[in-house]
Amino acid sequence: MARRIAIVEDDLAIRENYADALRRQGYDVSGYADRARALEAFRQRLPDLVIIDVGLGDDIEGGYELCRDLRAASPVLPIMFLTARDSELDVISGLRLGADDYLDKTTSLQHLIARVVTLFRRVDALRAPDHAEDVLTVDALKVEQERMRVSWQDQEIPLTVTEFWMVRALVRRPGHVKSRQQLMDEANVVVDLATVTSHIKRIRKKFVAIDADFERIETVHGIGYRWRA
Amino acid sequence: MSLRAQLAAVSLALLLVPLAAWQLLGRLEGVVRDGEERAQQAVAAATARSLRSEPSIRSLPAGAVLYARPLTYRLIPDGYGDEWRSGTPYRQVLSGGRVQAEVELAEADRRLAIWIKVNDVTPVWGDAPPPTPVVGDEYQLGGAANAPQVDQVLLDLGAGSARVTFRVWAAGPGPVRGVPVTPASVFPPPVGVWQRREDGPGYQIEMVASGSQRIDSLGVTVLDASAPAPGAPVIRAGTGAPIALLRYDGELSTQLESLLPPGARAWILHADGWVVARASRLDVGDPYTGVSWIWSLIYRWFLASRFAAPEVRDDTTFRLFGEELEAAQRAPGASVWRPAPGRDDVVVSTATVLSPGYFLLVEQPNAALGRLVAEGLGGLVVTTVVVMAAIALLLLGYATWLSLRVRRLARAADAAVTSPDRIASFPRSGARDEIGDLNRSFSALLTELRDHNAYLQTLADKLSHELHTPLAVVRSSLENLRLSPLPNDAEEYASRAEDGVRRLGAILSAMSEASRLERSIEDTDRERFDLVEVLAGCVAGYRIVHGDRRIRWDTEQAVAPMWGAPELIAQMLDKLVDNALDFSEPEAPVSVVLDRRGNDWQLTVRNRGPLLPAGAEVRIFESLVSHRPAKPAHLGLGLYIVRLIARFHEGDATARNAASGEGVEIQVRLAADPG
């Protein structure tokens, strides 16, 4: 049975474009123009993945409200924000509400699809019984590639998909400098380079929250970042 | 000229107040004087009327007179003029051709002292022959036959109907005695001394005449013996026939005194100024008692109408001069004001005609003027000075207040507009006057400007935000289109459209970068770092990325500690180097230099390329401003970000054309870490 994706987006053209693209990938996509209609439908049955626009017409923060409601309904439901807004604050609020990823509308359909696929794979991996997984271990860092989980000193770090991909890109070749452009490519995002800086900063903070002495992600000024071996 | 100076200049108009007051007071003084003069003329006229009926007035001689003053001192008849010199005003000149004689008379105890001085270039001394008697009591000394052999003086003494003529001559300087022409016993012969003139050619005679009767007429005739040849006319000078002898009259003085108001002094004068009678003394007090000498000085010098020249008139004065006497010759009454000699008082002197050839002169000290000065001038000066000072102070205070307000306004405006893109709040005045209005207009203007600036500053952000959605529509549509096969010609258009979307996306991302940085910069965490390390790393990175370009890095600093955000510095250098590379000629190097400037680090990025137009140095750092033609699309946001970051590090960024004139250098000042 096809996986069901719900797109909550007030702009008809975008909604249909995304829906068409995802349908072509074999997903069962339904679109909703506002929060009320989406909630109505979700009450009947939760989809497998939700893509939410933050601003829903006049309901400026409607996306956040919806995210909160959905997270309350299901703690594991993958939720992805897709928005024209791209300020730090928006990103942080979205993630704090339990969204799994946050993309802006400049992201291409391919990247979107890649993310959707990734999120589903992670859900599957989490559901599946333990099996020999492709695990990358560098010192105290453990990267479970299927489940898209990262642990440091045996404690899980709650990373978004974008952040996970960036960490994985750094860790795959410890000591090698990754430029911001490379990180962006690996994470399947097209943002401006400064956004990469803030992503890295957030990743560092998440590590530091667990290990106050964490200093492995190093800035190489003018070039990029590297994982210090 | 400052506002205060202007008001001070305007307040000079206040000087018109004392000027006007001075004019007014001057006119008032004139009116007071006029009144006083009229009153005194009335007094003089009344006194004159009473006197006219007096017999002693009626008996005053009319016509020409010789005046004999009372002799107030002892006289020794020695032929020398030292006793007479003090009495120069009493000199009476006798007319004559080439010979001129001066006569002066003084009288004491019926003894008449006669002083004669003759101006004669050819004095002839010698014995005079006896005169030739003529018909009647006349005698003839003139005529060709009787030309005098020596210089002679004839003295005619008369008392009542008696009359005797004495001849006086001298063979040399020494005592002389009058020789009567006709025998007479009424008058003993006058005696005296004949001397050479002391002060020129001629001779002088001092004689004393007396008689049993009082001499009441006198004739003095000088016969000059220097006639060149026999037959020439005799030269004579003198009165000819005896004329009346006028003297000071003590009785008349007493009568006059009884007619006078207290404090006044009066004189009865011959038309030539001879004093016939004098009554009372001038009661000159000091009317300015209690008035500061300064007021009387101010009055005398600045306020009073003209004063006549002071005249010495006292008990020993027997001939008076003065403008009032001259004026009285022409008008029935004339008054002048003159300062009392040696005193601060003012005397008004009025002359009026008493009888033909005689005047009555009334003098009275005047206190009214003193009071006017004391009460009017003093009060006026004090009041106007106080009022003027008060008004001037008030004006000055007002001007100071005004200029303070205007200056405060100007300062607030300056403070509010520190740079074109930063407008601080402007204090709003509640004052209801024009300056308040100006303040509010300023405030409104600046608020509007600030709003507009804020709008401009967020324009890029808003634009990028608003354009995101339609761009996403276009992009996703194109991508969907790609997923199904396209006809060949459509393929080309689709790829062009994709290209356009990509470029548009890049522009939007650049626009949002600036606004995002602007919003987040204040929350950026600061850390201690080495600027040299960051810059060197960045330059190394650029050399990898831009392999075909030369990027120089030059500093003498081993370390450059800073307190800030190294990512921002890197971002800033990205923009600077990108900018320099964009505007640089492809072969020319771009140089990055770090220097120490006092407490700051100075980062200079220099490129060779098109110059900045004049005036663009400041604006270049504003959002969406670009001045140089560049090959790639240049939004003008890079340098805006540079300045944001420089200011975050307590510095600033400036741009200028390089001294070599070949390109542009952008200098960024960054505060060094003091710790």
PDB file of C-alpha atoms in Angstrom, chain A residues 9 11 13-14 16-18 20-21 24-25 84-88 104-110 113 180 191-192 194-195 197 201 204-205 219 221-223 225, chain B residues 465 468-477 479-480 483-484 505 509 512-513 516 519-520 524-525 533-534 537-538 540-542 544-545 566-567 570-571 574:
ATOM      1  CA  GLU A   9      -0.146  24.568   2.025  1.00  0.00           C
ATOM      2  CA  ASP A  11      -0.896  28.191  -2.168  1.00  0.00           C
ATOM      3  CA  ALA A  13      -0.024  25.958  -7.264  1.00  0.00           C
ATOM      4  CA  ILE A  14       2.738  24.923  -4.900  1.00  0.00           C
ATOM      5  CA  GLU A  16      -0.391  20.752  -6.501  1.00  0.00           C
ATOM      6  CA  ASN A  17       3.157  20.887  -7.831  1.00  0.00           C
ATOM      7  CA  TYR A  18       4.515  19.154  -4.758  1.00  0.00           C
ATOM      8  CA  ASP A  20       2.177  15.842  -8.370  1.00  0.00           C
ATOM      9  CA  ALA A  21       5.872  15.314  -7.862  1.00  0.00           C
ATOM     10  CA  ARG A  24       4.856  10.468  -9.396  1.00  0.00           C
ATOM     11  CA  GLN A  25       7.070   8.784  -6.805  1.00  0.00           C
ATOM     12  CA  ALA A  84       8.960  30.891   2.509  1.00  0.00           C
ATOM     13  CA  ARG A  85      10.282  32.070   5.837  1.00  0.00           C
ATOM     14  CA  ASP A  86      13.849  31.309   6.516  1.00  0.00           C
ATOM     15  CA  SER A  87      14.851  33.303   9.545  1.00  0.00           C
ATOM     16  CA  GLU A  88      16.754  31.617  12.344  1.00  0.00           C
ATOM     17  CA  ASP A 104      12.546  26.566   2.678  1.00  0.00           C
ATOM     18  CA  LYS A 105      10.708  26.861  -0.558  1.00  0.00           C
ATOM     19  CA  THR A 106      13.855  27.353  -2.555  1.00  0.00           C
ATOM     20  CA  THR A 107      14.531  23.666  -2.054  1.00  0.00           C
ATOM     21  CA  SER A 108      14.145  21.752  -5.272  1.00  0.00           C
ATOM     22  CA  LEU A 109      11.646  18.939  -5.733  1.00  0.00           C
ATOM     23  CA  GLN A 110      14.450  16.426  -5.955  1.00  0.00           C
ATOM     24  CA  ILE A 113      11.764  13.914  -2.469  1.00  0.00           C
ATOM     25  CA  ARG A 180      30.149  24.950   3.074  1.00  0.00           C
ATOM     26  CA  VAL A 191      20.605  27.776   1.104  1.00  0.00           C
ATOM     27  CA  ASP A 192      22.982  30.639   1.374  1.00  0.00           C
ATOM     28  CA  ALA A 194      25.648  31.780   6.071  1.00  0.00           C
ATOM     29  CA  THR A 195      22.851  29.350   6.811  1.00  0.00           C
ATOM     30  CA  THR A 197      27.220  28.446   9.560  1.00  0.00           C
ATOM     31  CA  LYS A 201      26.465  26.271  15.226  1.00  0.00           C
ATOM     32  CA  ARG A 204      27.714  22.158  18.055  1.00  0.00           C
ATOM     33  CA  LYS A 205      25.214  23.323  20.624  1.00  0.00           C
ATOM     34  CA  THR A 219      36.034  25.899  11.816  1.00  0.00           C
ATOM     35  CA  HIS A 221      38.215  30.041   8.434  1.00  0.00           C
ATOM     36  CA  GLY A 222      37.552  30.916   4.860  1.00  0.00           C
ATOM     37  CA  ILE A 223      37.279  27.271   3.809  1.00  0.00           C
ATOM     38  CA  TYR A 225      34.646  22.853   8.716  1.00  0.00           C
TER      39      TYR A 225
ATOM     40  CA  HIS B 465      10.045  36.946   1.436  1.00  0.00           C
ATOM     41  CA  HIS B 468       9.818  33.271  -2.346  1.00  0.00           C
ATOM     42  CA  THR B 469       6.377  31.793  -2.855  1.00  0.00           C
ATOM     43  CA  PRO B 470       5.851  32.739  -6.512  1.00  0.00           C
ATOM     44  CA  LEU B 471       9.416  31.640  -7.188  1.00  0.00           C
ATOM     45  CA  ALA B 472       8.675  28.322  -5.559  1.00  0.00           C
ATOM     46  CA  VAL B 473       5.617  28.008  -7.794  1.00  0.00           C
ATOM     47  CA  VAL B 474       7.663  28.627 -10.893  1.00  0.00           C
ATOM     48  CA  ARG B 475      10.456  26.362  -9.795  1.00  0.00           C
ATOM     49  CA  SER B 476       8.286  23.450  -8.766  1.00  0.00           C
ATOM     50  CA  SER B 477       6.263  23.804 -11.953  1.00  0.00           C
ATOM     51  CA  GLU B 479      10.648  20.678 -12.119  1.00  0.00           C
ATOM     52  CA  ASN B 480       7.379  18.891 -12.631  1.00  0.00           C
ATOM     53  CA  LEU B 483       9.735  14.863 -14.934  1.00  0.00           C
ATOM     54  CA  SER B 484       7.773  14.151 -18.090  1.00  0.00           C
ATOM     55  CA  GLY B 505      16.915  32.461  -6.355  1.00  0.00           C
ATOM     56  CA  SER B 509      19.174  34.555  -1.128  1.00  0.00           C
ATOM     57  CA  SER B 512      17.791  37.727   2.684  1.00  0.00           C
ATOM     58  CA  GLU B 513      21.345  37.155   3.831  1.00  0.00           C
ATOM     59  CA  ARG B 516      18.979  37.907   8.324  1.00  0.00           C
ATOM     60  CA  ARG B 519      18.400  40.647  12.669  1.00  0.00           C
ATOM     61  CA  SER B 520      20.661  38.078  14.194  1.00  0.00           C
ATOM     62  CA  THR B 524      25.815  36.558  18.024  1.00  0.00           C
ATOM     63  CA  ASP B 525      28.075  35.080  20.661  1.00  0.00           C
ATOM     64  CA  GLU B 533      44.762  33.462  11.990  1.00  0.00           C
ATOM     65  CA  VAL B 534      41.235  33.993  10.699  1.00  0.00           C
ATOM     66  CA  GLY B 537      42.935  31.042   6.804  1.00  0.00           C
ATOM     67  CA  CYS B 538      40.380  32.862   4.735  1.00  0.00           C
ATOM     68  CA  ALA B 540      44.334  30.537   1.931  1.00  0.00           C
ATOM     69  CA  GLY B 541      40.779  29.416   1.183  1.00  0.00           C
ATOM     70  CA  TYR B 542      40.276  32.103  -1.435  1.00  0.00           C
ATOM     71  CA  ILE B 544      42.111  27.573  -3.516  1.00  0.00           C
ATOM     72  CA  VAL B 545      38.718  28.739  -4.721  1.00  0.00           C
ATOM     73  CA  PRO B 566      35.293  35.027  13.809  1.00  0.00           C
ATOM     74  CA  GLU B 567      32.555  33.653  11.523  1.00  0.00           C
ATOM     75  CA  ALA B 570      35.222  35.550   7.744  1.00  0.00           C
ATOM     76  CA  GLN B 571      31.888  36.472   6.231  1.00  0.00           C
ATOM     77  CA  ASP B 574      34.312  36.981   1.924  1.00  0.00           C
TER      78      ASP B 574
END
